[in-house]
PDB file of C-alpha atoms in Angstrom:
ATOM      1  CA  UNK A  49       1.636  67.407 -45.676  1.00 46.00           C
ATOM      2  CA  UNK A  50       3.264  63.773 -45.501  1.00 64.00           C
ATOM      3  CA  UNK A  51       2.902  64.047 -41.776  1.00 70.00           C
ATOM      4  CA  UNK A  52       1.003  65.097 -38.605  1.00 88.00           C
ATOM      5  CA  UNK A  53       3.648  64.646 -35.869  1.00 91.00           C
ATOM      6  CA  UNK A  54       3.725  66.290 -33.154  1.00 96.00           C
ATOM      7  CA  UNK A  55       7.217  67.234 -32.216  1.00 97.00           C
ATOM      8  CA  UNK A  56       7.211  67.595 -27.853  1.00 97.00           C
ATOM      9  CA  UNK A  57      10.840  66.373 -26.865  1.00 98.00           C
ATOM     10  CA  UNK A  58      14.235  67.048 -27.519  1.00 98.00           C
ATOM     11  CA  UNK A  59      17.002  64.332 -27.709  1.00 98.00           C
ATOM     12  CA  UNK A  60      20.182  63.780 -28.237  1.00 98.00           C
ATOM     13  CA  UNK A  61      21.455  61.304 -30.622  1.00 98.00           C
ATOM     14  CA  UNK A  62      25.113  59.914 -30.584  1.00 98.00           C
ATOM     15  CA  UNK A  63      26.224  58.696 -34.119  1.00 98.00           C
ATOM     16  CA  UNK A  64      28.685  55.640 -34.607  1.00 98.00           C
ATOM     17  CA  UNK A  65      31.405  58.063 -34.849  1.00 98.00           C
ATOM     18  CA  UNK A  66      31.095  59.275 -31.201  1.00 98.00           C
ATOM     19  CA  UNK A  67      29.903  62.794 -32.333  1.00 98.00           C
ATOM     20  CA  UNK A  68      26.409  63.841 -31.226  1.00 97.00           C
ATOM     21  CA  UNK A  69      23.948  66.249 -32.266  1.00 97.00           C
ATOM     22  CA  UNK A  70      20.646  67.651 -30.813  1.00 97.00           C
ATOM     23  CA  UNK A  71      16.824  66.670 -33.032  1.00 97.00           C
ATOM     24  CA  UNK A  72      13.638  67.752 -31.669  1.00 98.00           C
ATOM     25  CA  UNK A  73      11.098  64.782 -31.997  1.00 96.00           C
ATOM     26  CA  UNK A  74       8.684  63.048 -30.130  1.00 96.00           C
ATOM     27  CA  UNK A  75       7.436  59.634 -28.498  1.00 96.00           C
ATOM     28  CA  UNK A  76       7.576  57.453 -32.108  1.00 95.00           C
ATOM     29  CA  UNK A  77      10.660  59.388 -33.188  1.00 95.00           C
ATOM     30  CA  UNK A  78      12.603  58.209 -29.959  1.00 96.00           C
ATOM     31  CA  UNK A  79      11.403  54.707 -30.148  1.00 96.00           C
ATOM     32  CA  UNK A  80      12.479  54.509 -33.870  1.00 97.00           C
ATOM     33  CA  UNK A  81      16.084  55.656 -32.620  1.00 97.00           C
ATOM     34  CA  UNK A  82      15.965  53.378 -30.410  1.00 97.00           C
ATOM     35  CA  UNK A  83      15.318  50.634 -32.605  1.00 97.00           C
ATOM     36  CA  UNK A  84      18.443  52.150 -34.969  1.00 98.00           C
ATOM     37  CA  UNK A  85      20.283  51.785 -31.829  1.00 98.00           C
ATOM     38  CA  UNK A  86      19.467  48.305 -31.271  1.00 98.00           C
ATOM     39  CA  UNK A  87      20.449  47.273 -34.870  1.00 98.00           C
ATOM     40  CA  UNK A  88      23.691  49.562 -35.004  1.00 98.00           C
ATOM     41  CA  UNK A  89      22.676  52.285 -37.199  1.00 98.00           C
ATOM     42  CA  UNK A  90      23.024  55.011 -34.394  1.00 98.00           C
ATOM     43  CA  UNK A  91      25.529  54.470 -31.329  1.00 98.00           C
ATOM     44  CA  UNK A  92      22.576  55.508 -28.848  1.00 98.00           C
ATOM     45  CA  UNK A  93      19.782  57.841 -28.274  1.00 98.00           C
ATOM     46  CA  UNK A  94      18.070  59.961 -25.093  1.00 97.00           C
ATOM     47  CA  UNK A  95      15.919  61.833 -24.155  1.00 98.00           C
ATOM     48  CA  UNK A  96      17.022  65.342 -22.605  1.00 97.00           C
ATOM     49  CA  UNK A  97      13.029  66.920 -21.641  1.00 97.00           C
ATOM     50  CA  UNK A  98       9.765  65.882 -22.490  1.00 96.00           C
ATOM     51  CA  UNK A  99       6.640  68.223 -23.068  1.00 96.00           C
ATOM     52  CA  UNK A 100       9.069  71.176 -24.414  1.00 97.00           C
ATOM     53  CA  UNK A 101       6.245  73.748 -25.195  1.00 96.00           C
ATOM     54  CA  UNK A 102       4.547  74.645 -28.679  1.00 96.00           C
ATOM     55  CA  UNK A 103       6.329  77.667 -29.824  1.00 97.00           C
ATOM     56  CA  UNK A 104       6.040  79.044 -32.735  1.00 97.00           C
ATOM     57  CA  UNK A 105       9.904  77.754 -33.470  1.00 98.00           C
ATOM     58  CA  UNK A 106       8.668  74.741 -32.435  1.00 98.00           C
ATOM     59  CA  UNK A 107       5.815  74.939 -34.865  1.00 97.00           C
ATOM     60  CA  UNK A 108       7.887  75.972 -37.894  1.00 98.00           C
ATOM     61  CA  UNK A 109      10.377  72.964 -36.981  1.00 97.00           C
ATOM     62  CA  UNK A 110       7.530  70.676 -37.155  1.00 96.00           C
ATOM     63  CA  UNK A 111       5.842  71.859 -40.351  1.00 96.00           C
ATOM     64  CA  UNK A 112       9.372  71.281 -41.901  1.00 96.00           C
ATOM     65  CA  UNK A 113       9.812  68.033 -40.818  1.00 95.00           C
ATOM     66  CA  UNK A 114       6.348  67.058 -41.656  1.00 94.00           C
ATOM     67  CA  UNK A 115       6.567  68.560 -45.096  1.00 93.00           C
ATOM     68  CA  UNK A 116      10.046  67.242 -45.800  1.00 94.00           C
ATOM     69  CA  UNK A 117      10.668  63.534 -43.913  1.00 93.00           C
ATOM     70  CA  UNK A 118       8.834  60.584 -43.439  1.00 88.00           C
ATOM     71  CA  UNK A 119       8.456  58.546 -40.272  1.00 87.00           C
ATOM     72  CA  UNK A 120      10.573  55.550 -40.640  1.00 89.00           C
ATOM     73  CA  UNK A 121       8.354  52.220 -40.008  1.00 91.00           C
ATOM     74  CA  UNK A 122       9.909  49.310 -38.274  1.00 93.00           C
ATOM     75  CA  UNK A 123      11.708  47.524 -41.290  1.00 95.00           C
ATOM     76  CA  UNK A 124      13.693  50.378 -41.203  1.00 95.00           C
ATOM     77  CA  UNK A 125      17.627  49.378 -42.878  1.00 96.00           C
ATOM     78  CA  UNK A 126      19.675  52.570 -41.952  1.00 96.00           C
ATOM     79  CA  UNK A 127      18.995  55.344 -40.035  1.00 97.00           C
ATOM     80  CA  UNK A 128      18.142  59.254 -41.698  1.00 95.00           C
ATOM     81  CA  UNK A 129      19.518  61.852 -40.277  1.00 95.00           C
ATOM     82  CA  UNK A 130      17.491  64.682 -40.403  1.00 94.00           C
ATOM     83  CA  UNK A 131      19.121  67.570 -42.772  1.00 95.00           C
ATOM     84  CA  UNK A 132      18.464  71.196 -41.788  1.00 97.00           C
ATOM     85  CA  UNK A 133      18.120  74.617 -44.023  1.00 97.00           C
ATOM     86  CA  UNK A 134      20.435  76.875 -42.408  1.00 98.00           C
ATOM     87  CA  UNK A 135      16.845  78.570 -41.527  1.00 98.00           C
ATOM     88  CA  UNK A 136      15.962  75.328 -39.921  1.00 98.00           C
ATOM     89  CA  UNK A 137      18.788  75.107 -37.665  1.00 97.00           C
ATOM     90  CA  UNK A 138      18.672  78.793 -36.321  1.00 98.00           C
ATOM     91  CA  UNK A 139      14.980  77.494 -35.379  1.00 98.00           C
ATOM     92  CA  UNK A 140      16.225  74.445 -33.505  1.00 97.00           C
ATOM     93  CA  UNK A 141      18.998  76.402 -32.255  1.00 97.00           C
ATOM     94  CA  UNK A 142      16.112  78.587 -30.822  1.00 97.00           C
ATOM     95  CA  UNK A 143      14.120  76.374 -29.149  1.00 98.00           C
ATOM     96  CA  UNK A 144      17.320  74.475 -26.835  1.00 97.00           C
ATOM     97  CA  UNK A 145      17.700  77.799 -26.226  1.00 97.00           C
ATOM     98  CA  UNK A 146      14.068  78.648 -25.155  1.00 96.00           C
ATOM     99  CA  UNK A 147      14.335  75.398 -23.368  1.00 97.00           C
ATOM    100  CA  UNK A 148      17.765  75.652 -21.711  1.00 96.00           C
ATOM    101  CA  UNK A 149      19.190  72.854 -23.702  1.00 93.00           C
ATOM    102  CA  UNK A 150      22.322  72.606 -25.478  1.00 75.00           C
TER     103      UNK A 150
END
């Protein structure tokens, strides 16, 4: 695996365009959006609930992201938008649910 994050929050992040869309991240995630923010690669970024449980859609989010994306560092020049299997976003589609998000 490329990564060992820990995904425990779910956010919201508004593109330049005005449109939004819902990623489940954590802590370093956030604060990398926020720095995208900052520099004008995203519009803005928060935090809708911390400490979202482990599930097991949780857990099959995070071994995809882990598997499939790496963690921007702070040198960062544009911000990725994490893409999602169809698979993938029935899981995070799950867990707002589970979490009364969305």
């Amino acid at each position: 695996m490329k990564n060992h994050e820990v995904l425990d929050l779910i956010q919201e992040i508004t593109r330049n365009d005005g449109t939004a869309y819902m990623e489940i991240g954590n802590m370093l995630m956030n604060g990398r959006a926020e720095l995208a923010a900052e520099r004008g690669f995203i519009k803005e970024v928060r935090i809708l609930q911390l400490n979202i449980p482990h599930s097991t859609h949780v857990a099959k989010y995070e071994a995809y992201v882990n598997e499939t994306f790496e963690i921007p560092d702070e040198s960062m020049d544009h911000w990725e938008e994490w893409t999602k299997t169809p698979e993938m976003q029935e899981e995070v589609n799950l867990i707002l649910k589970e979490n009364h998000v969305g």
